[in-house]
Amino acid sequence: MADGAELAGALETDAPRGPSEREIWFWGLCIFLLTSPFVYQLTGIDPSREIARDMSTMRRTEGSGVLLYVLRVAVALAAMLSVAPYWRTAVTRLSRMTPILLFAGWATLSLMWTDTFSSTLNGLFALFPLIITGFCLALRLPPHLFARSFVYAGAFMIGFSLIYIFAMPHFGVHQQSDAAQSVHAGAWRGVYPHKNIFGGMCAAYAVTTMLAGRKVLPSIVFRIVQFALLMVMIVKSDSATALAIVAATPFVVGAVLMTNAIQRTILALVIVPMFIVIYSQLETILGLFGRDMTFTGRTSIWEIAPDAIAKRPLTGFGYASTTYGDFMVELFRRFALFDPHNGYLNIILSTGFIGLLLFVATFVTAAIVARRMYLVGGATRAAAFTSFGIIVAWLIAMFSESQDKPLGAFAALAYTSLGLLVYRNFAPAEEEVPGVGGIAEKPPKSYRLGKGARISTDPVPAIASSR
């Protein structure tokens, strides 16, 4: 049995020297896999065949998503194993995830009143691995490498999508033979089942690539090439929402994070006239993208949602429910659709106004954390732009699509990015520490091992080392 001094020396020798670039690429692949790519293959669905649904439950009668769930659990387990030796720190810092855990807890409580128990259970099974993975990655990585892993996830999506589009167009491009989406024939959908999902994901990755400075991603050539490819994919997806996300997100992120009075003034001088012009010419602008003032019929959908919400305004009908009372049946009867095409309505219908309040509180907290990271400067400032950019892009996307669904691609990306809440105790006055890649936090606690030896119980500086 080694004495305390020997054990402390062994721990110091064996302490991890920080994640390598290869590991960051690995986490980028994991994040990409969390976004439910390859849906048709993993669920055994042929896009040319119409999906049969049970009209009493609005659920599919064929195609199992079990492999999608298994993949998420596998990624979450890998993330947990990466920080397993430092479980004391993980337990201590779990409290930093309180905002999103409160929302997840309320969603879990909805099992008691949901109108589709199994769907709510499946939704929770899809949600928790995302929260766990984001939390563990933020523990494992310093802010700038955490942000870089999301940029690398975009690289994986580009690569696999190009393979699908050119080698397997039956899956990668909407076809005239598509059972339910022939109207989108010719639009790219990449590794996802619909062009709006693909376009939204391209927009999110384009924003992260745009906002990633050289301290997040040193190679400017990589950033330019990736951004250019993503913009081509957005255009080919024919997603108007995706273009709006790319245009609006940088301004929103800047407005939230920037504190310098001159910067805010310049931003206001740009945004205000732009908003006035867009609002006055909205009908013309929408017409350029083949849309109208009803946003392709979405406003008609939203008009019938209040009647369903009024039945259970506080609690909703259950997280990730498929019926929402009779709302989905009525929606299908009128419009042949299966969701309200608005993420905020979806949250109210599923978890009520209580759930919406907790949801909004989560992102207000994320904005506060990102702002404090911005004030630190350096690599942490760049990480704040990149990570918070994903969240803002998601919040914008939810106005036109039900992007809140936990098994969906965009929600998966955003919920994982909420790992930045782990950085919430970083104070603006603290200085960035070379070799640690993050922030100098309060000195870690330590405990005696014997014969006067002491070791730290806070491993994150060691984990986060970029040496």
Short mmCIF file of C-alpha atoms in Angstrom, two decimals, residues 31-387:
data_model
loop_
_atom_site.label_atom_id
_atom_site.label_comp_id
_atom_site.label_asym_id
_atom_site.label_seq_id
_atom_site.Cartn_x
_atom_site.Cartn_y
_atom_site.Cartn_z
CA ILE A 31 -22.23 15.90 -31.20
CA PHE A 32 -23.05 15.27 -34.84
CA LEU A 33 -24.40 11.80 -34.00
CA LEU A 34 -26.59 13.29 -31.27
CA THR A 35 -28.47 15.31 -33.90
CA SER A 36 -30.29 12.25 -35.25
CA PRO A 37 -28.70 11.92 -38.69
CA PHE A 38 -29.34 8.92 -40.96
CA VAL A 39 -32.96 8.74 -39.75
CA TYR A 40 -34.23 6.74 -42.70
CA GLN A 41 -31.59 4.05 -42.26
CA LEU A 42 -31.74 3.89 -38.47
CA THR A 43 -35.54 3.71 -38.35
CA GLY A 44 -35.96 1.50 -41.40
CA ILE A 45 -38.20 3.98 -43.26
CA ASP A 46 -38.28 4.30 -47.04
CA PRO A 47 -38.83 7.98 -48.00
CA SER A 48 -40.87 6.92 -51.04
CA ARG A 49 -43.42 5.18 -48.83
CA GLU A 50 -46.01 7.19 -46.95
CA ILE A 51 -45.84 6.73 -43.18
CA ALA A 52 -48.94 5.08 -41.75
CA ARG A 53 -50.35 6.58 -38.55
CA ASP A 54 -52.88 5.47 -35.99
CA MET A 55 -55.38 8.34 -36.01
CA SER A 56 -56.42 7.69 -32.41
CA THR A 57 -52.89 8.33 -31.15
CA MET A 58 -51.30 10.13 -34.14
CA ARG A 59 -48.35 7.76 -33.84
CA ARG A 60 -46.49 5.94 -36.60
CA THR A 61 -47.39 2.30 -36.98
CA GLU A 62 -44.01 1.34 -38.44
CA GLY A 63 -40.37 2.33 -38.14
CA SER A 64 -38.63 2.02 -34.77
CA GLY A 65 -36.40 4.78 -33.44
CA VAL A 66 -34.67 2.50 -30.94
CA LEU A 67 -31.28 2.84 -32.66
CA LEU A 68 -31.51 6.64 -32.40
CA TYR A 69 -32.01 6.31 -28.64
CA VAL A 70 -29.21 3.75 -28.32
CA LEU A 71 -26.84 6.06 -30.17
CA ARG A 72 -27.62 8.92 -27.81
CA VAL A 73 -27.14 6.79 -24.74
CA ALA A 74 -23.80 5.56 -26.10
CA VAL A 75 -22.58 9.13 -26.62
CA ALA A 76 -23.75 10.15 -23.14
CA LEU A 77 -21.93 7.17 -21.61
CA ALA A 78 -18.73 8.09 -23.47
CA ALA A 79 -18.98 11.64 -22.12
CA MET A 80 -19.61 10.38 -18.60
CA LEU A 81 -16.63 8.01 -18.77
CA SER A 82 -14.39 10.90 -19.80
CA VAL A 83 -15.05 12.64 -16.47
CA ALA A 84 -15.69 9.57 -14.32
CA PRO A 85 -12.39 9.88 -12.38
CA TYR A 86 -13.50 13.34 -11.32
CA TRP A 87 -16.98 12.52 -10.12
CA ARG A 88 -16.71 14.72 -7.04
CA THR A 89 -16.27 17.79 -9.20
CA ALA A 90 -19.07 16.62 -11.48
CA VAL A 91 -21.46 16.29 -8.55
CA THR A 92 -20.45 19.70 -7.18
CA ARG A 93 -20.88 21.49 -10.47
CA LEU A 94 -24.12 19.79 -11.43
CA SER A 95 -25.90 22.59 -9.58
CA ARG A 96 -24.78 24.96 -12.33
CA MET A 97 -27.16 23.13 -14.66
CA THR A 98 -30.12 23.92 -12.39
CA PRO A 99 -32.11 25.99 -14.95
CA ILE A 100 -32.29 23.27 -17.60
CA LEU A 101 -32.68 20.58 -14.94
CA LEU A 102 -35.74 22.39 -13.60
CA PHE A 103 -37.28 22.35 -17.06
CA ALA A 104 -36.37 18.68 -17.49
CA GLY A 105 -37.79 17.95 -14.03
CA TRP A 106 -41.10 19.60 -14.91
CA ALA A 107 -41.17 17.62 -18.16
CA THR A 108 -40.63 14.47 -16.12
CA LEU A 109 -43.52 15.37 -13.81
CA SER A 110 -45.76 15.61 -16.85
CA LEU A 111 -45.68 11.81 -16.94
CA MET A 112 -48.41 12.03 -14.32
CA TRP A 113 -50.87 13.83 -16.62
CA THR A 114 -49.64 13.24 -20.16
CA ASP A 115 -52.16 12.00 -22.69
CA THR A 116 -49.51 9.77 -24.32
CA PHE A 117 -47.36 8.22 -21.58
CA SER A 118 -45.03 6.27 -23.86
CA SER A 119 -44.32 9.30 -26.09
CA THR A 120 -43.46 11.46 -23.09
CA LEU A 121 -41.20 8.72 -21.75
CA ASN A 122 -39.49 8.48 -25.13
CA GLY A 123 -39.08 12.27 -25.19
CA LEU A 124 -37.40 12.25 -21.79
CA PHE A 125 -35.19 9.36 -22.90
CA ALA A 126 -34.09 11.55 -25.81
CA LEU A 127 -33.66 14.71 -23.73
CA PHE A 128 -31.55 13.60 -20.76
CA PRO A 129 -28.58 12.21 -22.77
CA LEU A 130 -28.25 15.63 -24.40
CA ILE A 131 -28.13 17.46 -21.07
CA ILE A 132 -25.70 14.90 -19.63
CA THR A 133 -23.41 15.05 -22.66
CA GLY A 134 -23.30 18.85 -22.71
CA PHE A 135 -22.58 18.95 -18.99
CA CYS A 136 -19.77 16.38 -19.19
CA LEU A 137 -18.15 17.96 -22.25
CA ALA A 138 -18.12 21.37 -20.56
CA LEU A 139 -16.41 19.75 -17.55
CA ARG A 140 -13.96 17.98 -19.79
CA LEU A 141 -13.12 20.89 -22.10
CA PRO A 142 -12.22 24.55 -21.58
CA PRO A 143 -14.66 26.99 -23.21
CA HIS A 144 -12.80 27.50 -26.49
CA LEU A 145 -12.39 23.76 -27.10
CA PHE A 146 -16.00 23.13 -26.12
CA ALA A 147 -16.98 25.63 -28.83
CA ARG A 148 -14.53 24.12 -31.32
CA SER A 149 -16.11 20.69 -30.97
CA PHE A 150 -19.40 22.13 -32.30
CA VAL A 151 -17.61 23.60 -35.32
CA TYR A 152 -16.11 20.17 -35.99
CA ALA A 153 -19.59 18.64 -35.70
CA GLY A 154 -20.54 20.87 -38.61
CA ALA A 155 -17.62 19.51 -40.62
CA PHE A 156 -18.90 15.97 -40.11
CA MET A 157 -22.39 17.00 -41.20
CA ILE A 158 -21.01 18.58 -44.36
CA GLY A 159 -18.98 15.51 -45.26
CA PHE A 160 -21.72 12.95 -44.72
CA SER A 161 -24.36 15.16 -46.35
CA LEU A 162 -22.28 15.55 -49.51
CA ILE A 163 -21.94 11.77 -49.68
CA TYR A 164 -25.69 11.41 -49.36
CA ILE A 165 -26.48 14.15 -51.86
CA PHE A 166 -24.19 12.93 -54.63
CA ALA A 167 -23.86 9.19 -53.94
CA MET A 168 -27.31 8.44 -52.49
CA PRO A 169 -29.65 11.18 -53.75
CA HIS A 170 -32.68 9.02 -52.94
CA PHE A 171 -31.94 9.89 -49.30
CA GLY A 172 -30.01 13.15 -49.60
CA VAL A 173 -32.31 15.04 -51.99
CA HIS A 174 -36.09 15.37 -51.99
CA GLN A 175 -37.48 13.33 -54.87
CA GLN A 176 -40.64 13.61 -56.93
CA SER A 177 -41.41 10.11 -55.66
CA ASP A 178 -41.30 11.16 -51.99
CA ALA A 179 -44.55 10.07 -50.40
CA ALA A 180 -45.28 13.24 -48.43
CA GLN A 181 -42.67 15.76 -49.60
CA SER A 182 -42.78 15.68 -53.41
CA VAL A 183 -43.53 19.41 -53.35
CA HIS A 184 -39.91 19.91 -52.26
CA ALA A 185 -38.45 17.83 -55.11
CA GLY A 186 -34.89 18.90 -55.85
CA ALA A 187 -34.23 20.51 -52.45
CA TRP A 188 -31.27 19.12 -50.53
CA ARG A 189 -31.94 17.44 -47.19
CA GLY A 190 -28.52 15.87 -46.57
CA VAL A 191 -28.45 13.36 -43.74
CA TYR A 192 -31.80 14.55 -42.37
CA PRO A 193 -35.36 13.66 -43.43
CA HIS A 194 -36.49 17.16 -44.41
CA LYS A 195 -34.96 20.16 -46.14
CA ASN A 196 -36.01 22.57 -43.37
CA ILE A 197 -34.19 20.47 -40.79
CA PHE A 198 -31.12 20.33 -43.00
CA GLY A 199 -31.27 24.05 -43.75
CA GLY A 200 -31.64 24.90 -40.07
CA MET A 201 -28.68 22.75 -39.11
CA CYS A 202 -26.56 24.29 -41.87
CA ALA A 203 -27.53 27.73 -40.54
CA ALA A 204 -26.58 26.81 -36.98
CA TYR A 205 -23.19 25.48 -38.05
CA ALA A 206 -22.67 28.48 -40.36
CA VAL A 207 -23.26 30.80 -37.41
CA THR A 208 -20.81 28.92 -35.18
CA THR A 209 -18.22 28.95 -37.96
CA MET A 210 -18.80 32.67 -38.61
CA LEU A 211 -18.51 33.63 -34.94
CA ALA A 212 -15.58 31.33 -34.15
CA GLY A 213 -12.51 33.53 -33.96
CA ARG A 214 -8.96 32.34 -34.42
CA LYS A 215 -8.76 31.49 -30.72
CA VAL A 216 -11.56 28.98 -31.13
CA LEU A 217 -10.45 27.77 -34.56
CA PRO A 218 -6.98 28.98 -35.60
CA SER A 219 -7.26 28.05 -39.28
CA ILE A 220 -8.93 30.87 -41.22
CA VAL A 221 -8.92 28.69 -44.36
CA PHE A 222 -10.94 26.03 -42.53
CA ARG A 223 -13.46 28.64 -41.39
CA ILE A 224 -13.86 30.21 -44.84
CA VAL A 225 -14.24 26.88 -46.66
CA GLN A 226 -16.69 25.49 -44.12
CA PHE A 227 -18.81 28.64 -44.10
CA ALA A 228 -18.89 28.75 -47.91
CA LEU A 229 -19.98 25.11 -48.16
CA LEU A 230 -22.69 25.65 -45.57
CA MET A 231 -24.05 28.67 -47.42
CA VAL A 232 -24.22 26.65 -50.64
CA MET A 233 -26.12 23.94 -48.77
CA ILE A 234 -28.55 26.49 -47.31
CA VAL A 235 -29.33 27.85 -50.77
CA LYS A 236 -29.77 24.34 -52.17
CA SER A 237 -32.05 23.38 -49.28
CA ASP A 238 -34.42 26.19 -50.29
CA SER A 239 -34.94 27.07 -46.61
CA ALA A 240 -35.87 30.73 -46.14
CA THR A 241 -35.71 30.33 -42.37
CA ALA A 242 -32.09 29.21 -42.59
CA LEU A 243 -31.13 32.40 -44.43
CA ALA A 244 -32.94 34.46 -41.78
CA ILE A 245 -31.04 32.64 -39.04
CA VAL A 246 -27.65 33.36 -40.60
CA ALA A 247 -28.56 37.03 -41.15
CA ALA A 248 -30.12 37.73 -37.74
CA THR A 249 -28.12 35.65 -35.26
CA PRO A 250 -24.85 37.65 -35.27
CA PHE A 251 -26.75 40.88 -34.56
CA VAL A 252 -28.73 39.31 -31.70
CA VAL A 253 -25.62 37.73 -30.19
CA GLY A 254 -23.77 41.03 -30.44
CA ALA A 255 -26.66 42.96 -28.89
CA VAL A 256 -26.77 40.57 -25.92
CA LEU A 257 -23.05 40.17 -25.28
CA MET A 258 -21.46 43.48 -26.19
CA THR A 259 -21.09 45.96 -23.34
CA ASN A 260 -19.02 48.72 -24.89
CA ALA A 261 -21.19 51.80 -25.46
CA ILE A 262 -19.60 52.53 -28.85
CA GLN A 263 -20.17 48.95 -30.01
CA ARG A 264 -23.81 49.07 -28.94
CA THR A 265 -24.34 52.40 -30.68
CA ILE A 266 -22.87 51.10 -33.95
CA LEU A 267 -24.99 47.97 -33.68
CA ALA A 268 -28.14 50.02 -33.10
CA LEU A 269 -27.34 52.23 -36.09
CA VAL A 270 -27.22 49.10 -38.23
CA ILE A 271 -30.10 47.11 -36.76
CA VAL A 272 -32.78 49.80 -36.43
CA PRO A 273 -32.75 50.98 -40.08
CA MET A 274 -32.49 47.35 -41.22
CA PHE A 275 -35.52 46.37 -39.15
CA ILE A 276 -37.55 49.29 -40.53
CA VAL A 277 -36.69 48.39 -44.13
CA ILE A 278 -37.44 44.69 -43.63
CA TYR A 279 -40.75 45.38 -41.89
CA SER A 280 -41.91 47.83 -44.55
CA GLN A 281 -40.97 45.47 -47.38
CA LEU A 282 -41.78 42.18 -45.65
CA GLU A 283 -44.33 41.01 -48.20
CA THR A 284 -41.93 41.66 -51.08
CA ILE A 285 -39.05 39.96 -49.29
CA LEU A 286 -41.14 36.90 -48.46
CA GLY A 287 -42.27 36.76 -52.09
CA LEU A 288 -38.66 36.49 -53.22
CA PHE A 289 -38.43 33.25 -51.25
CA GLY A 290 -41.76 31.92 -52.47
CA ARG A 291 -43.50 32.76 -49.19
CA ASP A 292 -46.50 34.92 -48.30
CA MET A 293 -47.64 36.91 -45.26
CA THR A 294 -49.12 33.76 -43.72
CA PHE A 295 -45.61 32.23 -43.69
CA THR A 296 -46.78 29.36 -45.91
CA GLY A 297 -49.96 28.88 -43.95
CA ARG A 298 -48.32 28.83 -40.53
CA THR A 299 -50.42 31.69 -39.15
CA SER A 300 -53.53 29.63 -39.91
CA ILE A 301 -52.10 26.79 -37.84
CA TRP A 302 -51.27 29.11 -34.96
CA GLU A 303 -54.82 30.46 -34.89
CA ILE A 304 -56.28 27.12 -33.76
CA ALA A 305 -53.65 26.46 -31.08
CA PRO A 306 -55.09 28.80 -28.36
CA ASP A 307 -58.24 26.67 -28.06
CA ALA A 308 -56.16 23.62 -27.18
CA ILE A 309 -53.86 25.61 -24.87
CA ALA A 310 -56.88 26.97 -22.96
CA LYS A 311 -57.80 23.43 -21.88
CA ARG A 312 -54.57 22.98 -19.88
CA PRO A 313 -52.79 26.34 -19.81
CA LEU A 314 -50.50 25.64 -16.84
CA THR A 315 -49.50 22.01 -17.26
CA GLY A 316 -49.97 21.21 -20.94
CA PHE A 317 -50.77 17.75 -22.26
CA GLY A 318 -47.44 16.10 -21.50
CA TYR A 319 -43.87 16.55 -22.70
CA ALA A 320 -43.37 15.35 -26.30
CA SER A 321 -46.95 14.14 -26.43
CA THR A 322 -48.29 13.21 -29.85
CA THR A 323 -51.91 14.26 -29.43
CA TYR A 324 -52.20 17.37 -27.21
CA GLY A 325 -55.79 16.45 -26.55
CA ASP A 326 -57.55 16.64 -29.90
CA PHE A 327 -55.35 19.43 -31.26
CA MET A 328 -53.20 17.16 -33.44
CA VAL A 329 -56.24 15.40 -34.86
CA GLU A 330 -57.77 18.76 -35.76
CA LEU A 331 -54.46 19.93 -37.18
CA PHE A 332 -54.20 16.88 -39.40
CA ARG A 333 -57.84 17.18 -40.47
CA ARG A 334 -57.40 20.79 -41.59
CA PHE A 335 -53.82 20.92 -42.81
CA ALA A 336 -52.51 17.31 -42.99
CA LEU A 337 -49.74 18.30 -40.53
CA PHE A 338 -48.54 16.77 -37.28
CA ASP A 339 -47.09 19.72 -35.34
CA PRO A 340 -47.88 23.44 -34.93
CA HIS A 341 -44.74 24.59 -36.78
CA ASN A 342 -43.76 26.77 -33.85
CA GLY A 343 -41.51 25.53 -31.08
CA TYR A 344 -42.92 27.88 -28.45
CA LEU A 345 -46.48 26.73 -29.09
CA ASN A 346 -45.23 23.18 -28.91
CA ILE A 347 -43.67 23.81 -25.50
CA ILE A 348 -46.85 25.42 -24.17
CA LEU A 349 -48.97 22.57 -25.50
CA SER A 350 -46.65 19.99 -23.97
CA THR A 351 -45.62 21.57 -20.65
CA GLY A 352 -47.94 24.56 -20.27
CA PHE A 353 -46.96 28.12 -19.40
CA ILE A 354 -45.03 26.80 -16.40
CA GLY A 355 -42.82 24.83 -18.74
CA LEU A 356 -42.42 27.82 -21.05
CA LEU A 357 -41.37 30.00 -18.11
CA LEU A 358 -38.71 27.47 -17.05
CA PHE A 359 -37.60 27.13 -20.67
CA VAL A 360 -37.17 30.89 -21.07
CA ALA A 361 -35.38 31.14 -17.71
CA THR A 362 -32.84 28.61 -18.94
CA PHE A 363 -31.88 30.76 -21.89
CA VAL A 364 -31.85 33.98 -19.91
CA THR A 365 -29.33 32.26 -17.63
CA ALA A 366 -27.35 31.09 -20.67
CA ALA A 367 -27.25 34.68 -21.92
CA ILE A 368 -25.93 35.88 -18.55
CA VAL A 369 -23.24 33.19 -18.57
CA ALA A 370 -22.23 34.00 -22.14
CA ARG A 371 -22.06 37.72 -21.32
CA ARG A 372 -19.73 37.07 -18.40
CA MET A 373 -17.59 34.84 -20.62
CA TYR A 374 -17.46 37.66 -23.17
CA LEU A 375 -16.21 40.09 -20.52
CA VAL A 376 -13.32 37.77 -19.68
CA GLY A 377 -11.89 38.26 -23.16
CA GLY A 378 -9.46 36.16 -25.17
CA ALA A 379 -10.39 32.62 -26.14
CA THR A 380 -13.27 32.65 -23.66
CA ARG A 381 -14.83 35.66 -25.42
CA ALA A 382 -14.69 33.84 -28.76
CA ALA A 383 -16.20 30.75 -27.13
CA ALA A 384 -19.07 32.84 -25.79
CA PHE A 385 -19.91 34.08 -29.28
CA THR A 386 -19.76 30.59 -30.76
CA SER A 387 -21.66 28.65 -28.10
#
